[in-house]
mmCIF file of C-alpha atoms in Angstrom:
data_model
loop_
_atom_site.group_PDB
_atom_site.id
_atom_site.type_symbol
_atom_site.label_atom_id
_atom_site.label_comp_id
_atom_site.label_asym_id
_atom_site.label_seq_id
_atom_site.Cartn_x
_atom_site.Cartn_y
_atom_site.Cartn_z
ATOM 1 C CA LEU A 249 44.906 46.510 13.616
ATOM 2 C CA LEU A 250 41.556 45.514 14.948
ATOM 3 C CA PHE A 251 41.387 41.918 13.812
ATOM 4 C CA SER A 252 43.944 39.246 13.227
ATOM 5 C CA THR A 253 43.611 35.602 12.289
ATOM 6 C CA ASP A 254 45.948 32.745 12.824
ATOM 7 C CA MET A 255 45.470 29.568 10.816
ATOM 8 C CA ILE A 256 46.387 26.265 12.333
ATOM 9 C CA GLU A 257 46.197 23.074 10.310
ATOM 10 C CA LEU A 258 45.011 20.036 12.225
ATOM 11 C CA GLU A 259 44.883 16.413 11.198
ATOM 12 C CA CYS A 260 41.368 15.257 10.588
ATOM 13 C CA ARG A 261 40.155 11.843 11.480
ATOM 14 C CA GLN A 262 38.404 10.264 8.513
ATOM 15 C CA GLU A 263 35.055 8.709 9.239
ATOM 16 C CA THR A 264 34.448 5.271 7.853
ATOM 17 C CA GLU A 265 31.538 5.256 5.483
ATOM 18 C CA THR A 266 28.555 3.230 6.542
ATOM 19 C CA ILE A 267 26.989 1.197 3.820
ATOM 20 C CA SER A 268 23.530 2.541 3.202
ATOM 21 C CA LYS A 269 20.741 0.024 2.874
ATOM 22 C CA VAL A 270 18.467 2.574 1.216
ATOM 23 C CA ASN A 271 17.529 1.577 -2.309
ATOM 24 C CA PRO A 272 14.257 3.163 -3.449
ATOM 25 C CA ILE A 273 13.883 1.206 -6.689
ATOM 26 C CA ARG A 274 14.337 -2.192 -5.056
ATOM 27 C CA GLY A 275 12.151 -1.186 -2.116
ATOM 28 C CA ILE A 276 9.260 0.073 -4.213
ATOM 29 C CA ILE A 277 9.297 -2.982 -6.480
ATOM 30 C CA ILE A 278 9.307 -5.377 -3.522
ATOM 31 C CA PHE A 279 6.408 -3.420 -1.982
ATOM 32 C CA PHE A 280 4.442 -3.739 -5.214
ATOM 33 C CA VAL A 281 5.081 -7.486 -5.368
ATOM 34 C CA PHE A 282 3.894 -7.832 -1.772
ATOM 35 C CA LEU A 283 0.859 -5.681 -2.571
ATOM 36 C CA ILE A 284 -0.021 -7.879 -5.566
ATOM 37 C CA MET A 285 0.138 -10.967 -3.377
ATOM 38 C CA TYR A 286 -1.906 -9.252 -0.649
ATOM 39 C CA LEU A 287 -4.605 -8.121 -3.076
ATOM 40 C CA TYR A 288 -4.779 -11.575 -4.634
ATOM 41 C CA ALA A 289 -5.397 -13.055 -1.199
ATOM 42 C CA GLY A 290 -8.285 -10.626 -0.766
ATOM 43 C CA ASN A 291 -10.080 -12.389 -3.606
ATOM 44 C CA SER A 292 -10.787 -15.327 -1.300
ATOM 45 C CA TRP A 293 -14.022 -13.590 -0.311
ATOM 46 C CA SER A 294 -15.208 -13.558 -3.927
ATOM 47 C CA ASP A 295 -16.540 -16.449 -6.018
ATOM 48 C CA ASN A 296 -13.587 -18.766 -5.465
ATOM 49 C CA GLY A 297 -14.678 -18.824 -1.802
ATOM 50 C CA ARG A 298 -17.218 -21.450 -2.855
ATOM 51 C CA VAL A 299 -14.393 -23.650 -4.075
ATOM 52 C CA LYS A 300 -12.612 -23.312 -0.751
ATOM 53 C CA THR A 301 -15.644 -24.402 1.247
ATOM 54 C CA ALA A 302 -15.501 -27.774 -0.483
ATOM 55 C CA LEU A 303 -11.927 -28.271 0.727
ATOM 56 C CA SER A 304 -10.780 -29.462 4.117
ATOM 57 C CA ARG A 305 -9.226 -26.936 6.524
ATOM 58 C CA GLU A 306 -5.675 -28.035 5.673
ATOM 59 C CA ASN A 307 -6.352 -27.956 1.942
ATOM 60 C CA GLN A 308 -7.832 -24.449 2.268
ATOM 61 C CA PHE A 309 -4.521 -23.268 3.694
ATOM 62 C CA TRP A 310 -2.595 -24.850 0.811
ATOM 63 C CA PHE A 311 -5.081 -23.460 -1.726
ATOM 64 C CA ASP A 312 -4.499 -19.918 -0.404
ATOM 65 C CA PHE A 313 -0.756 -20.440 -0.074
ATOM 66 C CA MET A 314 -0.254 -21.727 -3.634
ATOM 67 C CA GLY A 315 -2.452 -18.972 -5.077
ATOM 68 C CA GLU A 316 -0.355 -16.296 -3.380
ATOM 69 C CA LEU A 317 2.857 -17.938 -4.590
ATOM 70 C CA ALA A 318 1.482 -17.938 -8.127
ATOM 71 C CA ALA A 319 0.445 -14.277 -7.849
ATOM 72 C CA GLY A 320 3.935 -13.215 -6.748
ATOM 73 C CA THR A 321 6.074 -15.376 -9.006
ATOM 74 C CA ILE A 322 5.560 -13.528 -12.303
ATOM 75 C CA PRO A 323 6.265 -10.044 -10.853
ATOM 76 C CA LEU A 324 9.378 -11.393 -9.113
ATOM 77 C CA CYS A 325 10.620 -12.866 -12.404
ATOM 78 C CA ALA A 326 10.064 -9.480 -14.053
ATOM 79 C CA MET A 327 11.968 -7.852 -11.175
ATOM 80 C CA PHE A 328 14.830 -10.302 -11.677
ATOM 81 C CA LEU A 329 15.033 -9.436 -15.393
ATOM 82 C CA LEU A 330 14.794 -5.701 -14.717
ATOM 83 C CA PHE A 331 17.556 -5.742 -12.110
ATOM 84 C CA THR A 332 19.800 -7.945 -14.228
ATOM 85 C CA TRP A 333 19.314 -5.656 -17.199
ATOM 86 C CA THR A 334 19.997 -2.442 -15.229
ATOM 87 C CA GLY A 335 22.939 -3.858 -13.269
ATOM 88 C CA ASN A 336 21.192 -3.429 -9.919
ATOM 89 C CA TRP A 337 21.519 -7.137 -9.096
ATOM 90 C CA TYR A 338 23.674 -8.364 -6.217
ATOM 91 C CA GLY A 339 24.161 -11.965 -7.298
ATOM 92 C CA LYS A 340 23.228 -15.265 -5.717
ATOM 93 C CA THR A 341 22.219 -13.748 -2.389
ATOM 94 C CA ASP A 342 19.383 -11.899 -4.112
ATOM 95 C CA ILE A 343 18.047 -15.132 -5.596
ATOM 96 C CA LEU A 344 17.985 -16.685 -2.123
ATOM 97 C CA LYS A 345 16.305 -13.566 -0.724
ATOM 98 C CA ILE A 346 13.638 -13.764 -3.445
ATOM 99 C CA PHE A 347 12.777 -17.354 -2.546
ATOM 100 C CA ILE A 348 12.668 -16.562 1.164
ATOM 101 C CA PHE A 349 10.624 -13.419 0.514
ATOM 102 C CA ILE A 350 7.954 -15.079 -1.614
ATOM 103 C CA ILE A 351 7.488 -18.046 0.731
ATOM 104 C CA TYR A 352 7.520 -15.879 3.869
ATOM 105 C CA SER A 353 5.063 -13.416 2.298
ATOM 106 C CA ALA A 354 2.661 -16.171 1.274
ATOM 107 C CA VAL A 355 2.711 -17.747 4.741
ATOM 108 C CA TRP A 356 2.408 -14.345 6.436
ATOM 109 C CA ILE A 357 -0.578 -13.288 4.304
ATOM 110 C CA THR A 358 -2.305 -16.656 4.674
ATOM 111 C CA ILE A 359 -1.986 -16.543 8.457
ATOM 112 C CA LEU A 360 -3.193 -12.930 8.505
ATOM 113 C CA MET A 361 -6.234 -13.902 6.417
ATOM 114 C CA HIS A 362 -7.317 -16.373 9.078
ATOM 115 C CA PHE A 363 -7.298 -13.607 11.716
ATOM 116 C CA ILE A 364 -9.183 -11.076 9.602
ATOM 117 C CA LYS A 365 -12.630 -12.420 8.792
ATOM 118 C CA SER A 366 -14.121 -9.444 6.941
ATOM 119 C CA ARG A 367 -13.343 -8.344 3.411
ATOM 120 C CA ILE A 368 -13.698 -4.664 4.322
ATOM 121 C CA SER A 369 -11.292 -4.850 7.254
ATOM 122 C CA TYR A 370 -8.839 -6.871 5.152
ATOM 123 C CA TYR A 371 -8.715 -4.276 2.385
ATOM 124 C CA SER A 372 -8.623 -1.350 4.816
ATOM 125 C CA SER A 373 -5.585 -2.843 6.549
ATOM 126 C CA ILE A 374 -3.548 -2.389 3.340
ATOM 127 C CA VAL A 375 -2.961 1.327 3.852
ATOM 128 C CA VAL A 376 -1.915 1.019 7.485
ATOM 129 C CA MET A 377 0.337 -1.937 6.767
ATOM 130 C CA MET A 378 2.072 -0.319 3.796
ATOM 131 C CA ILE A 379 2.762 2.897 5.714
ATOM 132 C CA CYS A 380 4.258 0.872 8.572
ATOM 133 C CA PHE A 381 6.340 -1.140 6.105
ATOM 134 C CA LEU A 382 7.637 2.053 4.465
ATOM 135 C CA PHE A 383 8.836 3.368 7.822
ATOM 136 C CA LEU A 384 10.328 0.089 8.988
ATOM 137 C CA CYS A 385 12.093 -0.892 5.759
ATOM 138 C CA PRO A 386 14.866 1.179 4.172
ATOM 139 C CA VAL A 387 13.044 2.348 1.069
ATOM 140 C CA PHE A 388 13.607 6.102 1.316
ATOM 141 C CA VAL A 389 15.206 6.488 4.757
ATOM 142 C CA ASP A 390 16.936 3.917 6.924
ATOM 143 C CA LEU A 391 15.567 4.548 10.402
ATOM 144 C CA GLU A 392 17.767 1.764 11.757
ATOM 145 C CA GLN A 393 20.595 4.306 12.004
ATOM 146 C CA TYR A 394 18.535 6.249 14.550
ATOM 147 C CA VAL A 395 16.635 3.415 16.246
ATOM 148 C CA PRO A 396 18.684 0.185 16.233
ATOM 149 C CA ALA A 397 15.743 -1.901 17.464
ATOM 150 C CA ILE A 398 14.111 -1.582 14.036
ATOM 151 C CA ARG A 399 16.555 -4.222 12.792
ATOM 152 C CA TYR A 400 14.755 -6.809 14.940
ATOM 153 C CA ILE A 401 11.262 -5.575 14.119
ATOM 154 C CA ARG A 402 12.017 -5.956 10.383
ATOM 155 C CA ILE A 403 12.371 -9.691 10.842
ATOM 156 C CA LEU A 404 8.654 -9.912 11.587
ATOM 157 C CA ILE A 405 7.539 -8.414 8.260
ATOM 158 C CA PRO A 406 8.092 -9.971 4.837
ATOM 159 C CA THR A 407 9.402 -6.856 3.107
ATOM 160 C CA GLY A 408 12.064 -6.500 5.784
ATOM 161 C CA ILE A 409 13.888 -9.540 4.430
ATOM 162 C CA PHE A 410 14.691 -7.998 1.082
#
């Protein structure tokens, strides 16, 4: 005999499953809602900019803020209906997350608009921002499993909440 094999059975330790945060459908929809709000805010350099110049500085902020809330509310209601219908809804915590997301996004975009003064640079920042958001948020891959610090960076971006 040239070869022989001995089989030994060993007890295996079962790994606990980690709950994956990756949910492509939810992630893509929340990115589209953020993108709608971001593109709406870019309209401030168009004709309604004349309306804003008649307002005080504080009222300009509220004008932008309320416009972004209005732009994001209808898509979020459609998302709510879609997730309820498909059974992809997680209950009351999602409703709270939606309210936090829409308010945080509107404030975040309004503040960003005051730093970016050019329409061209505002619209060109969309691509860079969305690519960064895709890597930081668990849409397709959760990089937090490899780099734990991403959990804290997500707090700074609106799509990281949801």
